PDB file of N, CA and C in Angstrom:
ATOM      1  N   UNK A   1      84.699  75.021  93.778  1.00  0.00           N
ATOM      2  CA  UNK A   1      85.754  74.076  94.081  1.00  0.00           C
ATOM      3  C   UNK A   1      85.591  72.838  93.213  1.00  0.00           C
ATOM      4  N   UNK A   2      86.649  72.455  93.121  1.00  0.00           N
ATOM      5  CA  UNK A   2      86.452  71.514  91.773  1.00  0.00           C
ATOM      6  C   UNK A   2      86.839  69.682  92.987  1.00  0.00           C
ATOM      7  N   UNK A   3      86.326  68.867  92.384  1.00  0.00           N
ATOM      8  CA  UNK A   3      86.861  67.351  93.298  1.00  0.00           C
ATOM      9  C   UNK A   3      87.565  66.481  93.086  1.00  0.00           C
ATOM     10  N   UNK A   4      88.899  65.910  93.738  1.00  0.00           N
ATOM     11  CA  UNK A   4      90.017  65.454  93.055  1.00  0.00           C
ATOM     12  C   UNK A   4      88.974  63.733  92.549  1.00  0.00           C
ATOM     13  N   UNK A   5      90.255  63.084  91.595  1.00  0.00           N
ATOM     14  CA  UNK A   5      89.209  61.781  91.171  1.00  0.00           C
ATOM     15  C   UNK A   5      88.743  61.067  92.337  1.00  0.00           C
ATOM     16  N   UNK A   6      89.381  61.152  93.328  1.00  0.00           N
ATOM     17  CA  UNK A   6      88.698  60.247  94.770  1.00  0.00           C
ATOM     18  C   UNK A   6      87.872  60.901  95.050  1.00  0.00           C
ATOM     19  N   UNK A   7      86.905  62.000  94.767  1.00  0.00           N
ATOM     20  CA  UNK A   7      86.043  62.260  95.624  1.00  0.00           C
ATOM     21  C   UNK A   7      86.355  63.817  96.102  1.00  0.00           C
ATOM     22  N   UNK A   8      87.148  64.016  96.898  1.00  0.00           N
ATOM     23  CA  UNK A   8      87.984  65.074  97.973  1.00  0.00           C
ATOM     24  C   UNK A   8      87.557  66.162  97.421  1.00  0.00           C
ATOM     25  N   UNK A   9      87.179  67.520  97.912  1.00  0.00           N
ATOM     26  CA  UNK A   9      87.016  68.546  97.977  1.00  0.00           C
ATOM     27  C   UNK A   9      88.780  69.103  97.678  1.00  0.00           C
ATOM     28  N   UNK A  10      88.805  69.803  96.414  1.00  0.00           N
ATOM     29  CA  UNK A  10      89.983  70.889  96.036  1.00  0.00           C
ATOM     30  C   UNK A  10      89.705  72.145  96.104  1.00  0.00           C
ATOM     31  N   UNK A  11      90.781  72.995  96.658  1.00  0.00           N
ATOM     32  CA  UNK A  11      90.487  74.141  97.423  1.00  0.00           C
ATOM     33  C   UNK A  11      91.283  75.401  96.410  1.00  0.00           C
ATOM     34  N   UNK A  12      90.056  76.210  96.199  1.00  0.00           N
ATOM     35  CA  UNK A  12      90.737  77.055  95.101  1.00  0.00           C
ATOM     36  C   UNK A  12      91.729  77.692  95.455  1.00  0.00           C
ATOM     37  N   UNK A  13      92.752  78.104  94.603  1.00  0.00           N
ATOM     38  CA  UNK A  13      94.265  79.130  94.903  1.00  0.00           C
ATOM     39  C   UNK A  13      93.887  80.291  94.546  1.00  0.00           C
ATOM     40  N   UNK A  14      94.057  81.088  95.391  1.00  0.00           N
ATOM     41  CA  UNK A  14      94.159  82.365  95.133  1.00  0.00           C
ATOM     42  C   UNK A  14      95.616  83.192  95.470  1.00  0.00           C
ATOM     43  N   UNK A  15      95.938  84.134  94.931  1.00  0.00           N
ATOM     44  CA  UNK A  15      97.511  85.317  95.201  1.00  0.00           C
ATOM     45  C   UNK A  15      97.104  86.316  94.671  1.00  0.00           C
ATOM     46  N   UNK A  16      97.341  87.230  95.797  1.00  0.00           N
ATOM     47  CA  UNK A  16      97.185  88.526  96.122  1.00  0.00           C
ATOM     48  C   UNK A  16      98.614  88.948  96.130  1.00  0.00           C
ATOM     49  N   UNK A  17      98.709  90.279  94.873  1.00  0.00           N
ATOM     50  CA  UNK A  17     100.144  90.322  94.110  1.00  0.00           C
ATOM     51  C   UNK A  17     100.127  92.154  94.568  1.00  0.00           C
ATOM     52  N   UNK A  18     101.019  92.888  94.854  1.00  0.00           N
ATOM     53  CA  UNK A  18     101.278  93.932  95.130  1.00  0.00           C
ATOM     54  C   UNK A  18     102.359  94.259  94.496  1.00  0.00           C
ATOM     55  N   UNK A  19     103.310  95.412  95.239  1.00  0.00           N
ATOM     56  CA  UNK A  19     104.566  95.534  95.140  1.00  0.00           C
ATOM     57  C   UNK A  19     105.906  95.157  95.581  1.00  0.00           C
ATOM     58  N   UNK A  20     105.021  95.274  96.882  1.00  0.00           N
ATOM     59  CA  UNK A  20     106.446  94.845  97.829  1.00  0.00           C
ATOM     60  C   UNK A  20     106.054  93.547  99.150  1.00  0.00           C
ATOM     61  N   UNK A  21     104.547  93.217  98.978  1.00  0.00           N
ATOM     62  CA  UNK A  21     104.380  92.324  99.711  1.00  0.00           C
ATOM     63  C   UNK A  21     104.671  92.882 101.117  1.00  0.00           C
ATOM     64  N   UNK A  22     104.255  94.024 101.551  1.00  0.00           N
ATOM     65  CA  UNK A  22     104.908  94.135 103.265  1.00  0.00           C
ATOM     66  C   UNK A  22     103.505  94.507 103.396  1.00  0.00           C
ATOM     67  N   UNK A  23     102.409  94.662 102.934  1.00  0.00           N
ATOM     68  CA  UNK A  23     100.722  96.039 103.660  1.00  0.00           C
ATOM     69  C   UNK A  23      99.857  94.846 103.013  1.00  0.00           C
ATOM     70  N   UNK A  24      99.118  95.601 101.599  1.00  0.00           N
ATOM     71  CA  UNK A  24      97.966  95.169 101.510  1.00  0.00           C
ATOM     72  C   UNK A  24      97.637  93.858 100.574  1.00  0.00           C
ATOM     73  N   UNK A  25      99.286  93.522 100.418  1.00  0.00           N
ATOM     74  CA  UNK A  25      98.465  92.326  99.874  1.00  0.00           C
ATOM     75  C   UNK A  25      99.152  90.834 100.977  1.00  0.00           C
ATOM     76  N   UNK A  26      99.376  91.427 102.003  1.00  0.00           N
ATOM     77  CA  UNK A  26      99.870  90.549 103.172  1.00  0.00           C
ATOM     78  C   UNK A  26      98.040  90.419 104.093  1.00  0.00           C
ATOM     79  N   UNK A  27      97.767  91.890 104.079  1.00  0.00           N
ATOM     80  CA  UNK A  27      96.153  91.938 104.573  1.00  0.00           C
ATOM     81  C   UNK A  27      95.734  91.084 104.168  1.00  0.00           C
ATOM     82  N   UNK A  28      95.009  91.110 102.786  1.00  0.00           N
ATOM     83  CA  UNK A  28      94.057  90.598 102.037  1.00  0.00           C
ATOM     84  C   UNK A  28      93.963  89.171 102.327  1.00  0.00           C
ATOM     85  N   UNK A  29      95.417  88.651 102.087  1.00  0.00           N
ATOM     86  CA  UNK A  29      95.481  86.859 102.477  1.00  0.00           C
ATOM     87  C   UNK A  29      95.227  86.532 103.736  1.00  0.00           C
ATOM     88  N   UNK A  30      95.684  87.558 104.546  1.00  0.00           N
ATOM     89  CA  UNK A  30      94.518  87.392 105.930  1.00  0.00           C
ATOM     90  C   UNK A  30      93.378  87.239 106.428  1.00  0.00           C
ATOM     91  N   UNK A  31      92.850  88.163 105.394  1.00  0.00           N
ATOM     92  CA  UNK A  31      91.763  88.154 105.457  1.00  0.00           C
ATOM     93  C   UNK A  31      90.956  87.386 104.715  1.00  0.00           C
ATOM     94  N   UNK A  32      91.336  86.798 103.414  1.00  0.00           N
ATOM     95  CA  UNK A  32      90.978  85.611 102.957  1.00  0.00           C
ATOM     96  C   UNK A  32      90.836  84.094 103.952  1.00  0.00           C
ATOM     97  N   UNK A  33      92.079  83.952 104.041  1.00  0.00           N
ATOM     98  CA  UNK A  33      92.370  83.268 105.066  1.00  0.00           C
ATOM     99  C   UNK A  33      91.515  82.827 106.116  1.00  0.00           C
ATOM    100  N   UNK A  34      91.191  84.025 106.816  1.00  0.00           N
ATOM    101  CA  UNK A  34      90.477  83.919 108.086  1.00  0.00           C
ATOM    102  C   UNK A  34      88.783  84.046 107.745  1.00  0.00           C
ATOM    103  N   UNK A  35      88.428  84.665 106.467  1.00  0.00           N
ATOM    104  CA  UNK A  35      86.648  84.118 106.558  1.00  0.00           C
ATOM    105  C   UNK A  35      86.236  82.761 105.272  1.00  0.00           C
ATOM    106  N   UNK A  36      87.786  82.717 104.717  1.00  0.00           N
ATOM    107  CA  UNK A  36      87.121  81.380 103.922  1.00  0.00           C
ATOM    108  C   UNK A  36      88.373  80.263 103.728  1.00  0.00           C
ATOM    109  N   UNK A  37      88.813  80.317 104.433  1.00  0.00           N
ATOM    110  CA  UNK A  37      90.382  79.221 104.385  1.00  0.00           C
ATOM    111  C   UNK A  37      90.032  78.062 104.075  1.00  0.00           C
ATOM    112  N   UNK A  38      89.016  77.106 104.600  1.00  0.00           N
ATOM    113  CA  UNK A  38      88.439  76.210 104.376  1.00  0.00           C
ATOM    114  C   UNK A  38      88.173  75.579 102.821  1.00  0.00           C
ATOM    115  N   UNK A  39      87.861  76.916 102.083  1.00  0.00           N
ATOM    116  CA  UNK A  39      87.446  77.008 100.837  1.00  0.00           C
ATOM    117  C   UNK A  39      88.497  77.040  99.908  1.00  0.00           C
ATOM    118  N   UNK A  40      89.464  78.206 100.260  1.00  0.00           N
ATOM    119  CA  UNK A  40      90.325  78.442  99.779  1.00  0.00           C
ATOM    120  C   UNK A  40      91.887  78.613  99.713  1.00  0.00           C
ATOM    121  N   UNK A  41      93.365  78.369  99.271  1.00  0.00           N
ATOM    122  CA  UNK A  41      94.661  78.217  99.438  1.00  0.00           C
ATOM    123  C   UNK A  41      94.759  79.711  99.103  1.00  0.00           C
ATOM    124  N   UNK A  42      95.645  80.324 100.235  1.00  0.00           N
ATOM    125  CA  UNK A  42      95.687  81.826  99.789  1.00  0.00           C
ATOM    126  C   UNK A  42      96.925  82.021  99.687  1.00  0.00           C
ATOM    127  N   UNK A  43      97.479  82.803  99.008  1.00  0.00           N
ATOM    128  CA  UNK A  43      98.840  83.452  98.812  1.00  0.00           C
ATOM    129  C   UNK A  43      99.231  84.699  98.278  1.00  0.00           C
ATOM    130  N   UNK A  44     100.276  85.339  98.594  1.00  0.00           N
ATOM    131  CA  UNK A  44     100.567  87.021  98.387  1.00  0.00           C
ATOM    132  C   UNK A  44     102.017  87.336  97.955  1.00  0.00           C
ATOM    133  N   UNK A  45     102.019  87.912  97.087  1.00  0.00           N
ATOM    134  CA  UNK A  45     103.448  87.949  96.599  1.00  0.00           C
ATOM    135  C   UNK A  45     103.323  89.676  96.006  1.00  0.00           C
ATOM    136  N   UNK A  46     104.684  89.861  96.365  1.00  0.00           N
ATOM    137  CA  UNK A  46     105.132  90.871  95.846  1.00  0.00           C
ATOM    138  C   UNK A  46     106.228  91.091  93.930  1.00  0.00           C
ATOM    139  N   UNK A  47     106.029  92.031  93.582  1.00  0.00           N
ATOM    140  CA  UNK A  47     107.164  92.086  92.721  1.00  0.00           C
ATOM    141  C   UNK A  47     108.635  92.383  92.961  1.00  0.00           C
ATOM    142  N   UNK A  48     108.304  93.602  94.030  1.00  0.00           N
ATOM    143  CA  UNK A  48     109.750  93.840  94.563  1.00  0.00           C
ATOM    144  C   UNK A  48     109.825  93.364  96.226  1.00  0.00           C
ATOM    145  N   UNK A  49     109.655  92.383  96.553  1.00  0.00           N
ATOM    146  CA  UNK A  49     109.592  91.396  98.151  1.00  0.00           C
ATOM    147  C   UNK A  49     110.216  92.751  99.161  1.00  0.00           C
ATOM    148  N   UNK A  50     110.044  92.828  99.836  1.00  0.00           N
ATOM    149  CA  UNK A  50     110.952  93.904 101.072  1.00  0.00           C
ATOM    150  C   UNK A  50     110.716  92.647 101.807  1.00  0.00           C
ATOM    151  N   UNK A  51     111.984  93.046 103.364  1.00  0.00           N
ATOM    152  CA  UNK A  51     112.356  92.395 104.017  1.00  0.00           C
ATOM    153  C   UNK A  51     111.422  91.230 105.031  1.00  0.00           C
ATOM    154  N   UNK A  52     110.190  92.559 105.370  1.00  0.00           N
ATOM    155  CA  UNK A  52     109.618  91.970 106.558  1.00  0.00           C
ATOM    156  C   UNK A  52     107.691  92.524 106.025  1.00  0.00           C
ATOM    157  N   UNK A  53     107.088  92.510 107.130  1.00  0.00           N
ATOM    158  CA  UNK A  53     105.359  92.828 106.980  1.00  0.00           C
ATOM    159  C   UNK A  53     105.779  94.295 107.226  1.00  0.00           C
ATOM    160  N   UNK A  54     104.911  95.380 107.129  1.00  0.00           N
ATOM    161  CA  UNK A  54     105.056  96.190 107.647  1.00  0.00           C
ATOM    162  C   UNK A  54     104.425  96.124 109.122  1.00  0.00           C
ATOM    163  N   UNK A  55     104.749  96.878 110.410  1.00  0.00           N
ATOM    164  CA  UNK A  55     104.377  96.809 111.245  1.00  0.00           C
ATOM    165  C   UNK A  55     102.853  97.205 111.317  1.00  0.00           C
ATOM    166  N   UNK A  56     102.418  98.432 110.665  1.00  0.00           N
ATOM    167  CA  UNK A  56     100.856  98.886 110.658  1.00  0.00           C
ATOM    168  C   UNK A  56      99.752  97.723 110.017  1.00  0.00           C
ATOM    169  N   UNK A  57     100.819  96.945 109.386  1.00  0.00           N
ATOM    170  CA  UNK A  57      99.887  96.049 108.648  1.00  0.00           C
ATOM    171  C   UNK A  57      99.103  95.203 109.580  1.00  0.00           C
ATOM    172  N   UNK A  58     100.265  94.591 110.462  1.00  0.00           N
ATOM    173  CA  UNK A  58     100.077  93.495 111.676  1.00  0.00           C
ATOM    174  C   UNK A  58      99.043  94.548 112.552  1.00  0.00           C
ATOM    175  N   UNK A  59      99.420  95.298 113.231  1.00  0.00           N
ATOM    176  CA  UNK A  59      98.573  95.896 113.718  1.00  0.00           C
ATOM    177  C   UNK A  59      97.103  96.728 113.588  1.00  0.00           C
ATOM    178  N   UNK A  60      97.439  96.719 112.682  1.00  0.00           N
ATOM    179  CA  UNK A  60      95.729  97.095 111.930  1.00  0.00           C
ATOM    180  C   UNK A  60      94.501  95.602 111.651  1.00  0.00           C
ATOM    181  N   UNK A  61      95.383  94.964 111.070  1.00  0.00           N
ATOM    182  CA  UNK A  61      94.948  93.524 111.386  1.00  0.00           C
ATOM    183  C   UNK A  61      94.481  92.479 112.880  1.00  0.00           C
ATOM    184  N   UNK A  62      95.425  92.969 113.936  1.00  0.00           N
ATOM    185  CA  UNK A  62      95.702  92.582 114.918  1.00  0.00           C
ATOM    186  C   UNK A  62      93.901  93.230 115.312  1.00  0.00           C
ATOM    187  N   UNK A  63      93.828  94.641 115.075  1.00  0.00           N
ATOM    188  CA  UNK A  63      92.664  95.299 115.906  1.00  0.00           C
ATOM    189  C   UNK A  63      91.104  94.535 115.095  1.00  0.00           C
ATOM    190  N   UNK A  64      91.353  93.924 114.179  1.00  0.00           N
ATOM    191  CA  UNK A  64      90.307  93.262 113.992  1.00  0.00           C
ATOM    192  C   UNK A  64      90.245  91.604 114.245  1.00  0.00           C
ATOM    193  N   UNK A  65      91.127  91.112 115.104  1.00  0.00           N
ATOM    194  CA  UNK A  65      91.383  89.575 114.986  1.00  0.00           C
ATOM    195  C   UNK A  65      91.763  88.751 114.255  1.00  0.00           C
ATOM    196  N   UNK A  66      92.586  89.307 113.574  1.00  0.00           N
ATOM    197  CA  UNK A  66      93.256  88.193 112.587  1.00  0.00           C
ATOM    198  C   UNK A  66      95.046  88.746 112.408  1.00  0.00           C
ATOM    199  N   UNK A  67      95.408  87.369 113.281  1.00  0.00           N
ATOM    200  CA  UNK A  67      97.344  87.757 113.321  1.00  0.00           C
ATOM    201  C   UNK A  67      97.454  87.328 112.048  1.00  0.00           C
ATOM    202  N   UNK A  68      98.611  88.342 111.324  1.00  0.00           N
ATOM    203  CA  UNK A  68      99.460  87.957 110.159  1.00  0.00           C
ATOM    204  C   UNK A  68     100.887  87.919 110.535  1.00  0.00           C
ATOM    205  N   UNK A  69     101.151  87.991 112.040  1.00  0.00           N
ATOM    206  CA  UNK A  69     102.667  88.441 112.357  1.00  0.00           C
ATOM    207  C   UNK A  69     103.667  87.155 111.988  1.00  0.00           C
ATOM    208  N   UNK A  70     102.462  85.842 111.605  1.00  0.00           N
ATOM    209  CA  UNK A  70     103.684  84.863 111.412  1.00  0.00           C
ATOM    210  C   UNK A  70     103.560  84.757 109.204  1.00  0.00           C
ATOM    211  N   UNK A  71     103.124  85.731 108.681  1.00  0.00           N
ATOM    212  CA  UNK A  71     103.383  85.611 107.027  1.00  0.00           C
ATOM    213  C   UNK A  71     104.679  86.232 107.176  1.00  0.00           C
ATOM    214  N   UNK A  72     104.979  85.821 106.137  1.00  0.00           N
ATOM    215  CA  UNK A  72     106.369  86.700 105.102  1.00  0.00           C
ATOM    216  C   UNK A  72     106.303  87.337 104.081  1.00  0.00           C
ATOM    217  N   UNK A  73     106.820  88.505 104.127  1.00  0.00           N
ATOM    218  CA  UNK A  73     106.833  88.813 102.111  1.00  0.00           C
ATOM    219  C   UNK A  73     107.535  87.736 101.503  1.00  0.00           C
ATOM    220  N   UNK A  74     107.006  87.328  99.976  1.00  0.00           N
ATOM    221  CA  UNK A  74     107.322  86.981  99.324  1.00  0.00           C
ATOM    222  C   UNK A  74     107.705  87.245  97.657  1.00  0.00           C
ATOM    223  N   UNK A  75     108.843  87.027  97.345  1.00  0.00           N
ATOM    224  CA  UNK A  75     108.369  87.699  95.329  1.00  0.00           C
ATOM    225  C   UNK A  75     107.845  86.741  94.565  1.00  0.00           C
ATOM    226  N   UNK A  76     107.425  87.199  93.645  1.00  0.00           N
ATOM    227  CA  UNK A  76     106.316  86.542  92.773  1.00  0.00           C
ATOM    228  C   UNK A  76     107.073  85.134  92.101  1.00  0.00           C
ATOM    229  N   UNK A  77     108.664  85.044  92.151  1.00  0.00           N
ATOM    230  CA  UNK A  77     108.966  84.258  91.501  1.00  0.00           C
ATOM    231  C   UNK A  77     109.127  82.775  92.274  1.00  0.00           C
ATOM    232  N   UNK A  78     108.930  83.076  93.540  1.00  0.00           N
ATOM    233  CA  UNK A  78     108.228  82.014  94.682  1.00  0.00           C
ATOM    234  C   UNK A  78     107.118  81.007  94.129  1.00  0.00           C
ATOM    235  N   UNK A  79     106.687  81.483  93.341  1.00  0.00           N
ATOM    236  CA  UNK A  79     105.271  80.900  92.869  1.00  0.00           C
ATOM    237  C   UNK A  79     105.368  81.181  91.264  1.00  0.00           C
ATOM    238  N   UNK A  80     105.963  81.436  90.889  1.00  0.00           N
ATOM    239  CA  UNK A  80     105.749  81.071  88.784  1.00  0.00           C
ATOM    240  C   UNK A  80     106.751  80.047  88.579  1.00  0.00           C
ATOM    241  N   UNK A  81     106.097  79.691  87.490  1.00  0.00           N
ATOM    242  CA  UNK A  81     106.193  77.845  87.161  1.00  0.00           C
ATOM    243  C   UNK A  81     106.023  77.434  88.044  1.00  0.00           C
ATOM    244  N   UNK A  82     105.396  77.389  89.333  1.00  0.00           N
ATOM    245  CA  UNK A  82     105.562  76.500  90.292  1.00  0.00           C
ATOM    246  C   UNK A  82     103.996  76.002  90.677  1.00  0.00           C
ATOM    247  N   UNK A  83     102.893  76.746  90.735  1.00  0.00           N
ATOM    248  CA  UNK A  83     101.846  77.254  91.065  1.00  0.00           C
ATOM    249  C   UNK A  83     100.803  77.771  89.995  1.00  0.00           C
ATOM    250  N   UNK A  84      99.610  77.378  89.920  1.00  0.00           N
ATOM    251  CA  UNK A  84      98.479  77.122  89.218  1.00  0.00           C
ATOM    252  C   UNK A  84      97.351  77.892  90.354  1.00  0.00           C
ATOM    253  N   UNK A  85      96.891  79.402  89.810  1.00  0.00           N
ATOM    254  CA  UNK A  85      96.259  79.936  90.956  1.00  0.00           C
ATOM    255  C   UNK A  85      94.668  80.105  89.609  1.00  0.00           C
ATOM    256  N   UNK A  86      93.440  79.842  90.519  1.00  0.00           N
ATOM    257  CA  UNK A  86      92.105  80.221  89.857  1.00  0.00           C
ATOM    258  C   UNK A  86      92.132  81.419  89.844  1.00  0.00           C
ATOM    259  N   UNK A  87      92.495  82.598  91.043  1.00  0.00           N
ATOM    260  CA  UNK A  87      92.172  84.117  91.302  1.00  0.00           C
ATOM    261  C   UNK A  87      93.365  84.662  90.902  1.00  0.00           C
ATOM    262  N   UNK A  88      93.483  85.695  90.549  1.00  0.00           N
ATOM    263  CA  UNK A  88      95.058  86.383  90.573  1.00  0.00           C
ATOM    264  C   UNK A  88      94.510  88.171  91.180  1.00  0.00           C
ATOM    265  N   UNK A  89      94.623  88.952  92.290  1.00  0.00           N
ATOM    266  CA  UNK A  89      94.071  90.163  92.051  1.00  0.00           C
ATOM    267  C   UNK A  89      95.337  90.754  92.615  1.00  0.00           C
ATOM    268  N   UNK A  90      95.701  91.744  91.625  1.00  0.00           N
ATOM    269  CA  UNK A  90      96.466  92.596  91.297  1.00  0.00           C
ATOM    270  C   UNK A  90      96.215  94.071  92.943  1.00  0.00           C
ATOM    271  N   UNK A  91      97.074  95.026  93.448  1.00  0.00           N
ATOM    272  CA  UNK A  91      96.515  95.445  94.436  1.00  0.00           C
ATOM    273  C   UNK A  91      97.710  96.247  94.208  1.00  0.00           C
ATOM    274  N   UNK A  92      97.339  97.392  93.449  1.00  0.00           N
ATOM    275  CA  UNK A  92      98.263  98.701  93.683  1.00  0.00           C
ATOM    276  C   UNK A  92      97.459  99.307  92.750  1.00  0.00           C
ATOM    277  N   UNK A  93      98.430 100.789  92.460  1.00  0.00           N
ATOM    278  CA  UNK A  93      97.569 101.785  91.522  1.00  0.00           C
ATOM    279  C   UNK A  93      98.516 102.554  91.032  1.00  0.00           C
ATOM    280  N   UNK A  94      97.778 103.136  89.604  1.00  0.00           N
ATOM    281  CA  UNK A  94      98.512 104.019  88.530  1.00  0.00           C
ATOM    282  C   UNK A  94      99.716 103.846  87.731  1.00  0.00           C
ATOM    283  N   UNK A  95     100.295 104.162  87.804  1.00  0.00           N
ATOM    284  CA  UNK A  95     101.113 103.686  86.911  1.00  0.00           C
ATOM    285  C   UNK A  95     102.123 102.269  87.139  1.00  0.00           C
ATOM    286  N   UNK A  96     101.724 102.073  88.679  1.00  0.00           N
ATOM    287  CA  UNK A  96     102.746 101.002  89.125  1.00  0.00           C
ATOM    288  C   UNK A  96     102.027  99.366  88.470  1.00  0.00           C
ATOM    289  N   UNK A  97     100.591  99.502  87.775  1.00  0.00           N
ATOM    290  CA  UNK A  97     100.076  98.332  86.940  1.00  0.00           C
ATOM    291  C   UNK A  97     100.882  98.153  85.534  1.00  0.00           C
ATOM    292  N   UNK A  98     100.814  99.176  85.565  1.00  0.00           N
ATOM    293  CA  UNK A  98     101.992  98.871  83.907  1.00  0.00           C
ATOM    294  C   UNK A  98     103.419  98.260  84.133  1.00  0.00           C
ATOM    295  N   UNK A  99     103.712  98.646  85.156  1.00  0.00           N
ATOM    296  CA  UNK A  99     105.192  98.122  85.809  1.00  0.00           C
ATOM    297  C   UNK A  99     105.102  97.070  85.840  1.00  0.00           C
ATOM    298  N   UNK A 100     103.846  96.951  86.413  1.00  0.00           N
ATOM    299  CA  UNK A 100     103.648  95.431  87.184  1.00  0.00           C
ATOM    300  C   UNK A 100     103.711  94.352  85.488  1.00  0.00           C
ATOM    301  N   UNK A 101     103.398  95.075  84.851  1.00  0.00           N
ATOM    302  CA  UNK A 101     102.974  93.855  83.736  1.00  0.00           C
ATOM    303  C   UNK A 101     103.545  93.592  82.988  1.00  0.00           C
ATOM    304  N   UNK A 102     104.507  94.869  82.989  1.00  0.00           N
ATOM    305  CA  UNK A 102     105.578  95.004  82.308  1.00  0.00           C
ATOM    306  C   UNK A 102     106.819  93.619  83.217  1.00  0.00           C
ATOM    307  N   UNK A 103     106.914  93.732  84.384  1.00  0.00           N
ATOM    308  CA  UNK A 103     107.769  92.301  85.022  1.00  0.00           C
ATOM    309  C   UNK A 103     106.859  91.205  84.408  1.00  0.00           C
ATOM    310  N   UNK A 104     105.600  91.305  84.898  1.00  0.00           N
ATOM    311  CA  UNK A 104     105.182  90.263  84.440  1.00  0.00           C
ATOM    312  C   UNK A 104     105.919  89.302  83.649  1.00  0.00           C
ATOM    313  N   UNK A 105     105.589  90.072  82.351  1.00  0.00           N
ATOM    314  CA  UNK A 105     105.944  89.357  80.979  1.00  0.00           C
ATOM    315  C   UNK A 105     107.517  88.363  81.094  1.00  0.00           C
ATOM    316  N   UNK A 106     108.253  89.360  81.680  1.00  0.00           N
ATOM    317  CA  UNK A 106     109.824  89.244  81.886  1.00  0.00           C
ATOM    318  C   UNK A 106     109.846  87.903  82.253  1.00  0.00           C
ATOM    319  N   UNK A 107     109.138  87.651  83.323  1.00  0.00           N
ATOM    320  CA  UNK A 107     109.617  86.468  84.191  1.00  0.00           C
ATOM    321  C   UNK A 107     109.162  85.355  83.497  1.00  0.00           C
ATOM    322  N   UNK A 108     109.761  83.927  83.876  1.00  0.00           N
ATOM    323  CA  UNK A 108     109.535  82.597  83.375  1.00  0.00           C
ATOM    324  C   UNK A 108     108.522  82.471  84.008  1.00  0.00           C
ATOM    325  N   UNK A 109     107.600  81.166  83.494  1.00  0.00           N
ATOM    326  CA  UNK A 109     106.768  80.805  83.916  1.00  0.00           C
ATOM    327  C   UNK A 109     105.368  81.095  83.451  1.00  0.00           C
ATOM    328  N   UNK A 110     104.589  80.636  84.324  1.00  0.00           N
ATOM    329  CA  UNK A 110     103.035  81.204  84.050  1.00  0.00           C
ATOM    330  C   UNK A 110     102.422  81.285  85.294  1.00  0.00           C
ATOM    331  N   UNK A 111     101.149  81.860  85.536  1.00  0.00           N
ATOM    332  CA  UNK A 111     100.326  81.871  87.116  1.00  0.00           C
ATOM    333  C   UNK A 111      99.297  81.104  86.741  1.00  0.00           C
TER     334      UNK A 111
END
């Protein structure tokens, strides 16, 4: 963590980037969240946002103590140009990384 000029403890950013933002990268910020929040600003974005969480998500979560029922999906463009993140971890597989990087590029901004 880096310290603003007064002194203050700054809290690293992290986003947890998927596809659709409804499962595992709604988890992850939960779970970030809940064993180092203190430490860290967490956030999760999707490329293609769907409507809502998925329900298994909340509930799979739920069985270990940590509610996500009040996050939202979000798309990634929520946060470029807008947002300066230290972590970025990517959370899908096979061919949907090339996709992913392939938007990437597309969009304005930077992470």
């Amino acid at each position: 963590m880096n310290e603003t000029a007064s002194g203050a403890v700054r809290k690293q950013k992290a986003l947890f980037l998927c596809t659709q933002n409804s499962a595992r990268s709604q988890m992850a910020e939960g779970f970030l969240r809940h064993l180092a929040g203190d430490r860290f600003e967490v956030m999760s974005a999707g490329l293609e946002a769907t409507d809502e969480i998925h329900p298994c998500a909340v509930e799979a979560m739920r069985e270990v103590g940590i509610d996500i029922s009040g996050q939202r999906p979000k798309g990634l463009s929520t946060y470029m140009g807008k947002e300066y993140f230290n972590y970025l971890t990517h959370l899908t597989h096979g061919l949907e990384i090339v996709a992913s990087l392939a938007t990437l590029e597309k969009l304005p901004g930077q992470l």
